[in-house]
Coordinates of C-alpha atoms in Angstrom, one line a residue:
X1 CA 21.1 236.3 190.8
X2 CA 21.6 233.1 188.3
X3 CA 24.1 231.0 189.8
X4 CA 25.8 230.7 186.9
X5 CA 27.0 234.0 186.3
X6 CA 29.1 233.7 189.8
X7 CA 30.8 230.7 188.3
X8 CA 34.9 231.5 187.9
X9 CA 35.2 228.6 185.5
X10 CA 34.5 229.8 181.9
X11 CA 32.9 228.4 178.9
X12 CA 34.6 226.4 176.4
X13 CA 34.4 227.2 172.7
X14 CA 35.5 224.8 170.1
X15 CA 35.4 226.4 166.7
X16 CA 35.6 230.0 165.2
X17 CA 33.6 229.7 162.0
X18 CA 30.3 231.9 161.8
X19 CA 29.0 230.0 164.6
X20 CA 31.2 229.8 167.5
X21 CA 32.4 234.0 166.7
X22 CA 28.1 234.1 167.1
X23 CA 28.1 232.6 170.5
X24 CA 31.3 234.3 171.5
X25 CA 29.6 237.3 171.1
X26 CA 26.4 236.5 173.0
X27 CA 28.7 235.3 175.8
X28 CA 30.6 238.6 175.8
X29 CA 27.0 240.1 176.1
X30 CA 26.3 238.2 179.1
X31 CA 29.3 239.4 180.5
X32 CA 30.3 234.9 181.0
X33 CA 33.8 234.2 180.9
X34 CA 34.7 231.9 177.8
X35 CA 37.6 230.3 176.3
X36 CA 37.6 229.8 172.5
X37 CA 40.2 227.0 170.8
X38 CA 40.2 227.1 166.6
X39 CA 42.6 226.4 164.3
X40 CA 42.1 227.7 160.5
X41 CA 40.9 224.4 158.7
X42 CA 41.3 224.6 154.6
X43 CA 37.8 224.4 153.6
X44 CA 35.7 226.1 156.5
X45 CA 32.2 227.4 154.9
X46 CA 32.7 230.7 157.0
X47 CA 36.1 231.7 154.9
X48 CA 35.0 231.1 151.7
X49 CA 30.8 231.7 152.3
X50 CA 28.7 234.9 150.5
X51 CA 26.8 235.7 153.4
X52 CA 23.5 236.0 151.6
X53 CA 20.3 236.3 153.8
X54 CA 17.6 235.6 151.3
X55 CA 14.0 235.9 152.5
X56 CA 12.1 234.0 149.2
X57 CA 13.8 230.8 148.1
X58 CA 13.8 227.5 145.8
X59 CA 12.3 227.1 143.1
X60 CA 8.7 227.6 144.0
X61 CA 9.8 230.4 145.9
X62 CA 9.1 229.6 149.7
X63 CA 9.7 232.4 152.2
X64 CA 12.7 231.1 154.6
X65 CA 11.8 229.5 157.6
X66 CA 10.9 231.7 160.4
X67 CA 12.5 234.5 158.4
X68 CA 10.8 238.1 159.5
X69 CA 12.0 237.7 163.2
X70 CA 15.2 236.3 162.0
X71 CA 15.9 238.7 160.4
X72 CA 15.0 241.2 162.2
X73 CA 17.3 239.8 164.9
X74 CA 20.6 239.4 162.6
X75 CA 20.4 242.4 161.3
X76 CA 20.1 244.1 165.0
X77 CA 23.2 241.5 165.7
X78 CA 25.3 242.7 162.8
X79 CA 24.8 246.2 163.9
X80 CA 26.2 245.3 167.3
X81 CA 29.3 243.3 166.1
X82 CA 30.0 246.4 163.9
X83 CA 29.8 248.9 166.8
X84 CA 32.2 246.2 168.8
X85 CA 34.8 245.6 166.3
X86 CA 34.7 249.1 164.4
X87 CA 34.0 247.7 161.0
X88 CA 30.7 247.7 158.4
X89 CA 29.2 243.9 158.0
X90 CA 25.9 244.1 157.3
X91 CA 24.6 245.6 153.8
X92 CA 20.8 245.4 153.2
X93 CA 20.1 243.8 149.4
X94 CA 17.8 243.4 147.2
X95 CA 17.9 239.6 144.8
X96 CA 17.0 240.1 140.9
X97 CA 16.1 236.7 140.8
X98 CA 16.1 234.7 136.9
X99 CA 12.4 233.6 136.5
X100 CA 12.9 231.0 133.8
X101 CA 9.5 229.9 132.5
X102 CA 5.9 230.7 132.6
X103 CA 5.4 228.2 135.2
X104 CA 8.1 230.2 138.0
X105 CA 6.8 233.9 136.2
X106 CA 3.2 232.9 137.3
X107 CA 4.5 231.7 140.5
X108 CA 6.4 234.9 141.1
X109 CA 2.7 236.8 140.8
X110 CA 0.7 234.4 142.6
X111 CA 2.5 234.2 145.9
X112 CA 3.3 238.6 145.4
X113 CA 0.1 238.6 145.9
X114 CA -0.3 236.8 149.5
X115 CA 0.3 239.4 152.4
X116 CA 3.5 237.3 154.0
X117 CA 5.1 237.9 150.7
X118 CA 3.7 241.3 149.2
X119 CA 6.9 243.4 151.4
X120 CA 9.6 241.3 149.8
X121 CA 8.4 239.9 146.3
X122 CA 8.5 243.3 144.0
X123 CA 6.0 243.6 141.2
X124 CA 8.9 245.0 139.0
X125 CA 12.8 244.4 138.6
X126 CA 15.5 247.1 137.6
X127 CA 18.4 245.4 136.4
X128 CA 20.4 249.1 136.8
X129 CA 24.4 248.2 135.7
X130 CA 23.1 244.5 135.1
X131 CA 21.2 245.7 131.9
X132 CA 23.1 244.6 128.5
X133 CA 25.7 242.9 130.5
X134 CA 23.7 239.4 130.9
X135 CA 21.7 237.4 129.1
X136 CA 17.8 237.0 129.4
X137 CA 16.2 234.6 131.2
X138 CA 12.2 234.2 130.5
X139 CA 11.7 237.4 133.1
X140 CA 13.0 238.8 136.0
X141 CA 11.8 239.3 139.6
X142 CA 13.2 241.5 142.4
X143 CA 13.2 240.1 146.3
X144 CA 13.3 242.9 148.6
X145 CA 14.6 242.8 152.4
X146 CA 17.5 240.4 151.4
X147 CA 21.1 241.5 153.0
X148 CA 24.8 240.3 152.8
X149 CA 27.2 239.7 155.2
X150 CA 30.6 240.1 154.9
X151 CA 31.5 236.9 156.8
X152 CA 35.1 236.4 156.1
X153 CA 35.8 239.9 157.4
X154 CA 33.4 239.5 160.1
X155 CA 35.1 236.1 161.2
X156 CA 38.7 237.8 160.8
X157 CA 38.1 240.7 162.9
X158 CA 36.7 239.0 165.5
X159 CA 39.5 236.7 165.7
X160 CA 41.9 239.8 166.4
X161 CA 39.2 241.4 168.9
X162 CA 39.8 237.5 170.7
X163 CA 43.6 237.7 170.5
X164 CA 43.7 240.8 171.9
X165 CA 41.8 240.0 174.7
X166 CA 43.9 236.8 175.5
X167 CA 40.7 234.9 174.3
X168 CA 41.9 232.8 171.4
X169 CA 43.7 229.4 171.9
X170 CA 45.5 228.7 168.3
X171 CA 45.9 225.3 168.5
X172 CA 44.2 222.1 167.1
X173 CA 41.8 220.3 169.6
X174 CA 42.4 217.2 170.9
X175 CA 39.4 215.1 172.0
X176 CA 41.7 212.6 174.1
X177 CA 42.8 215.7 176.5
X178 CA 39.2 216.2 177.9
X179 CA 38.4 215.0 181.6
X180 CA 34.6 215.3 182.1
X181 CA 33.0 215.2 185.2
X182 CA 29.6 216.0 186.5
X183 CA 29.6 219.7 186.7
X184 CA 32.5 220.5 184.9
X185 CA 35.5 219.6 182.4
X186 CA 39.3 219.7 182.4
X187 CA 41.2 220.4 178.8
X188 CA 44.5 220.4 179.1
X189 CA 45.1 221.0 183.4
X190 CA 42.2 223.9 183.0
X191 CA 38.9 223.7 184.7
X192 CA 35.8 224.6 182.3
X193 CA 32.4 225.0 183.2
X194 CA 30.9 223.3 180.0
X195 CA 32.5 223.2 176.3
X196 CA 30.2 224.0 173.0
X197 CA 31.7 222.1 170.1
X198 CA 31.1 224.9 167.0
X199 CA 33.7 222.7 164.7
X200 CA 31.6 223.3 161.3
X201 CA 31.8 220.4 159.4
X202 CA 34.6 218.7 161.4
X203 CA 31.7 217.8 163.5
X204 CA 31.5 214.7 161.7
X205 CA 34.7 213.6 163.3
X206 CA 33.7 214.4 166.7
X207 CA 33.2 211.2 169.3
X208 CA 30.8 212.7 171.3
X209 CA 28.2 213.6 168.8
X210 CA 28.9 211.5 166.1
X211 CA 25.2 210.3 166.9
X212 CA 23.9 212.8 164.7
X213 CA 23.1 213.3 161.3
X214 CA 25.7 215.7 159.6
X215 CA 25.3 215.2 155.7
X216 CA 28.1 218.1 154.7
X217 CA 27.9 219.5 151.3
X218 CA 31.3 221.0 149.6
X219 CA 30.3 224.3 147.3
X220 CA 33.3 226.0 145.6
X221 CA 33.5 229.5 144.6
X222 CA 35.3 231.7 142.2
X223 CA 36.5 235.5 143.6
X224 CA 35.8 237.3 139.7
X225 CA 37.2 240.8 138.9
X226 CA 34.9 242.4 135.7
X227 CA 35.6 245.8 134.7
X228 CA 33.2 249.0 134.8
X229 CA 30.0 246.8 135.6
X230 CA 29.5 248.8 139.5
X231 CA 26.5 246.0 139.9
X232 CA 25.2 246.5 143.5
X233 CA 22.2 244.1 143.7
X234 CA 22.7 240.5 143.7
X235 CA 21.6 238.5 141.0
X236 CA 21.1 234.6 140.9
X237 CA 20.4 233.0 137.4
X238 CA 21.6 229.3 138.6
X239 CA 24.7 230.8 140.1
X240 CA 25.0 234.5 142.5
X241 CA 27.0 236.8 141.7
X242 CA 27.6 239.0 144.7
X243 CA 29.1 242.4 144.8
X244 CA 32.2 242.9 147.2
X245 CA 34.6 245.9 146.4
X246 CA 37.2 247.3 143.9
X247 CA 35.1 245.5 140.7
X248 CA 35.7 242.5 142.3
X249 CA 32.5 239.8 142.6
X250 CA 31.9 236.7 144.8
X251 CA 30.3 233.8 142.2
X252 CA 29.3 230.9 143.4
X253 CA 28.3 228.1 144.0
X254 CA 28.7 224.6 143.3
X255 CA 26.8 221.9 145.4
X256 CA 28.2 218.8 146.1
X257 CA 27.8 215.7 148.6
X258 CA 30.0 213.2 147.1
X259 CA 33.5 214.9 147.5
X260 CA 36.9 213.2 147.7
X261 CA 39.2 216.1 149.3
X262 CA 38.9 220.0 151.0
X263 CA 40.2 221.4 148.0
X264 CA 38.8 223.4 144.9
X265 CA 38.4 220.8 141.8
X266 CA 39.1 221.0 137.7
X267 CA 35.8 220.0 137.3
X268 CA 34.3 222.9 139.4
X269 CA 36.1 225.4 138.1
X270 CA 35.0 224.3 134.2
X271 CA 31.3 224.1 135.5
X272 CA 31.6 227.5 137.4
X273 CA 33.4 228.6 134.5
X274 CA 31.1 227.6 131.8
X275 CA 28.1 228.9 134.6
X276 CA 29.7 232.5 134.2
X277 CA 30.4 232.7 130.5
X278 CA 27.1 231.4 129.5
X279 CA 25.5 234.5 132.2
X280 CA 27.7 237.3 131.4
X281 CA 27.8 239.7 128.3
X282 CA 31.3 241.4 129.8
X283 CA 35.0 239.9 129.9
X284 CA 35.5 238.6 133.3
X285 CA 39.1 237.7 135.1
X286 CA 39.0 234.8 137.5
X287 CA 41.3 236.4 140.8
X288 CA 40.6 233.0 143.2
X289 CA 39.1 229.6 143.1
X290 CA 38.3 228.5 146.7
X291 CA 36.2 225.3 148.1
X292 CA 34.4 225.1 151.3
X293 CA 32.5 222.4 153.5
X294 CA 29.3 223.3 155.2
X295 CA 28.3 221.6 158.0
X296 CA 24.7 220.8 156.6
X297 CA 21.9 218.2 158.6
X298 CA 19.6 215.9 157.3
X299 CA 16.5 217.8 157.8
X300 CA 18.1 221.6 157.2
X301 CA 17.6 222.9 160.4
X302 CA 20.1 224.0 162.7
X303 CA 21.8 221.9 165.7
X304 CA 21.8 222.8 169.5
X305 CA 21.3 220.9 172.7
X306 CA 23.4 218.6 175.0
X307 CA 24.8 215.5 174.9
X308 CA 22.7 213.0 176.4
X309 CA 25.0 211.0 178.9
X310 CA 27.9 214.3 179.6
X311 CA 25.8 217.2 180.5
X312 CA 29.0 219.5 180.4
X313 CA 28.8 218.9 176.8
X314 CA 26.8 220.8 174.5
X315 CA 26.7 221.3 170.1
X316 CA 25.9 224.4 168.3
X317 CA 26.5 223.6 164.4
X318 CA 24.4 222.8 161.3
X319 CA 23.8 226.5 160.5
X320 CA 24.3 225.0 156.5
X321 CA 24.0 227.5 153.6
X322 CA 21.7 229.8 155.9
X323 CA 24.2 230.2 158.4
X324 CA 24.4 234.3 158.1
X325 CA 20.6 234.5 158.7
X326 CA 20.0 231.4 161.3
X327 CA 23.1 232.4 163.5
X328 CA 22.5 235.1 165.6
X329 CA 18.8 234.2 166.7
X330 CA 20.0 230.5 167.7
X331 CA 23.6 231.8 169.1
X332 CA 21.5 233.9 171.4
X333 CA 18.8 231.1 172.4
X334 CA 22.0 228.7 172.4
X335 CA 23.7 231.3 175.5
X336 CA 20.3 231.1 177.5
X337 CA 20.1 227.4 177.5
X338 CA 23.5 227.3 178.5
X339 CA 22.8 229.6 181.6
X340 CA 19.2 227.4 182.2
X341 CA 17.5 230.0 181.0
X342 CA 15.5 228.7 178.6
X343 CA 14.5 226.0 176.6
X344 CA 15.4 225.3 173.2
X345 CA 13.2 224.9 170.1
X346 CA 12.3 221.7 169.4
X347 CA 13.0 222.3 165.8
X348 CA 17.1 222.9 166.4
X349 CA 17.2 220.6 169.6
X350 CA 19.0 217.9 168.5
X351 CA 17.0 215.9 171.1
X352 CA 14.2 215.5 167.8
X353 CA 16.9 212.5 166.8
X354 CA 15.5 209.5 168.5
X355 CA 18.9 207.9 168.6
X356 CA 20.3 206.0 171.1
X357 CA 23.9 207.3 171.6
X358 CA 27.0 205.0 170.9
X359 CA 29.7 204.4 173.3
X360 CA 32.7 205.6 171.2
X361 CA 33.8 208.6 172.7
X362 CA 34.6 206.0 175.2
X363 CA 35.9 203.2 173.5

């Protein structure tokens, strides 16, 4: 038997965005003991994110990285949380997507006609309750095998599952009350087997990893009601607009990497604003105006591993605007590397940053 699962002393969690409720879950899979310590932050990614798992994007429409057994893997991970908590996450899509010249038109065909794309890039697009109630674009095209999540519900139920399990510390970590040693940590007069720091985008404060190369990007969102529309596809025309419930829409977002504050901005909301009038052909009531930070990386790929000098330590972050899709295939490699059985993908260990670490957790 792995020694580790023997091991009394839990696992640490540190974060409940969309990444440490992932590895929560894995844990509780594995049947390992685990602690998890969050408190709300304004501006997580998770509480204010779409959710969309997109398998054809950019503008020369690149099928996602890795994305058919990703996929395949989130959706079967969805399925699970759903069955755990009681509740209906997952919703399979499909993207009408704004083709606005020739150029991206003749794209569109080209690449529908390569086999890796032919099961997701559709030949036509119905734009069903969308038709009349936007403007044109050059053309449309219609991406099949796309889903949504319903991550702030998903995040929110799993924090009462945690509470009700006694599972859930609510109080704001403090970096000063760790006591590392060689096979274990102490927060606070409690014994830990190793602590996973899945802080989002308050990674970039964090001493022990501040080695690596966070670039976080602030998006802001607008919660729309419009009347008799009933769209159920998604539709992205420079900006989504995402279906949720009760004629309310999820529109979004702005991208930004120069950003003063946590909070939603005048300037965002005009831009998002002017976004939405200049798509839609239907009155529209702005109902909420939120702002989020995602924890993006340098080179747009996930981040996982352990800390070179405290090998107690260990990241899972950098999920960025793919979070819903990466998540549950990297929370589930994450949980075998923490009980050695595994190795991680060189593309997500963070050991591909040549960097010697600094001393400052220490200082």
């Amino acid at each position: 038997m792995n020694s580790s699962k023997t091991h009394n002393e839990p696992f640490l969690i540190i974060g409940q965005g969309v990444a440490g409720t992932l590895l929560a879950y894995f844990l509780i899979k594995e049947k390992y003991p685990f602690k998890v310590i969050d408190k709300p932050m304004e501006g997580a990614s998770s509480s204010v994110a779409a959710g969309i798992i997109n398998p054809v994007t950019g503008r020369r429409l690149v099928k996602s990285w890795r994305f058919d057994e990703i996929s395949r893997f989130a959706q079967s991970t969805y399925l699970g949380l759903g069955s755990l908590l009681g509740g209906t996450f997952y919703h399979k899509k499909t993207i009408l997507r704004a083709l606005k010249s020739t150029f991206e038109e003749n794209e569109w065909m080209r690449r529908s006609g390569f086999a890796e794309y032919r099961s997701y890039l559709s030949d036509s697009a119905d734009l069903g309750s969308y038709h009349a109630k936007v403007t044109s674009p050059h053309s449309w095209g219609e991406i099949k095998g796309a889903a949504k999540l319903d991550m702030p519900e998903l995040i929110y139920s799993f924090r009462s599952f945690l509470k009700s399990k006694n599972l859930l510390i609510e109080k704001q970590f403090d970096y000063q009350d760790l006591r590392i040693s060689n096979d274990s940590v102490e927060y606070q007069g409690e014994q830990f087997k190793k602590v996973i720091f899945c802080e989002g985008a308050k990674a970039i404060d964090n001493p022990y990893f501040d080695f690596l190369p966070f670039s976080p990007t602030k998006g802001e969102i607008f919660i729309v009601k419009i009347d008799d529309f009933q769209a159920q596809k998604l539709l992205k025309n420079k900006i989504y607009i995402c279906p949720l419930h009760s004629n309310r829409y999820w529109v979004g977002s702005t991208n930004s990497f120069d950003f003063e504050h946590v909070h939603p901005t005048s300037h965002c909301f005009n831009s998002l604003k002017k976004d939405l009038e200049e798509l839609l052909l239907t009155p529209f009531e702005i109902i909420t105006h939120k702002a989020g930070i995602r924890p993006t990386v340098s080179d747009k790929r996930p981040l996982l591993g352990v800390h070179p000098n405290y090998k107690s330590l260990y990241i899972f972050n950098g999920l960025g605007t793919k979070g819903a899709s990466l998540g549950p295939f990297f929370a589930n490699q994450m949980v075998q590397f923490l009980q050695d059985r595994t190795q991680l993908d060189v593309d997500v260990n963070i050991t591909r940053f040549n960097v010697q670490k600094r001393n400052s957790a220490l200082a």
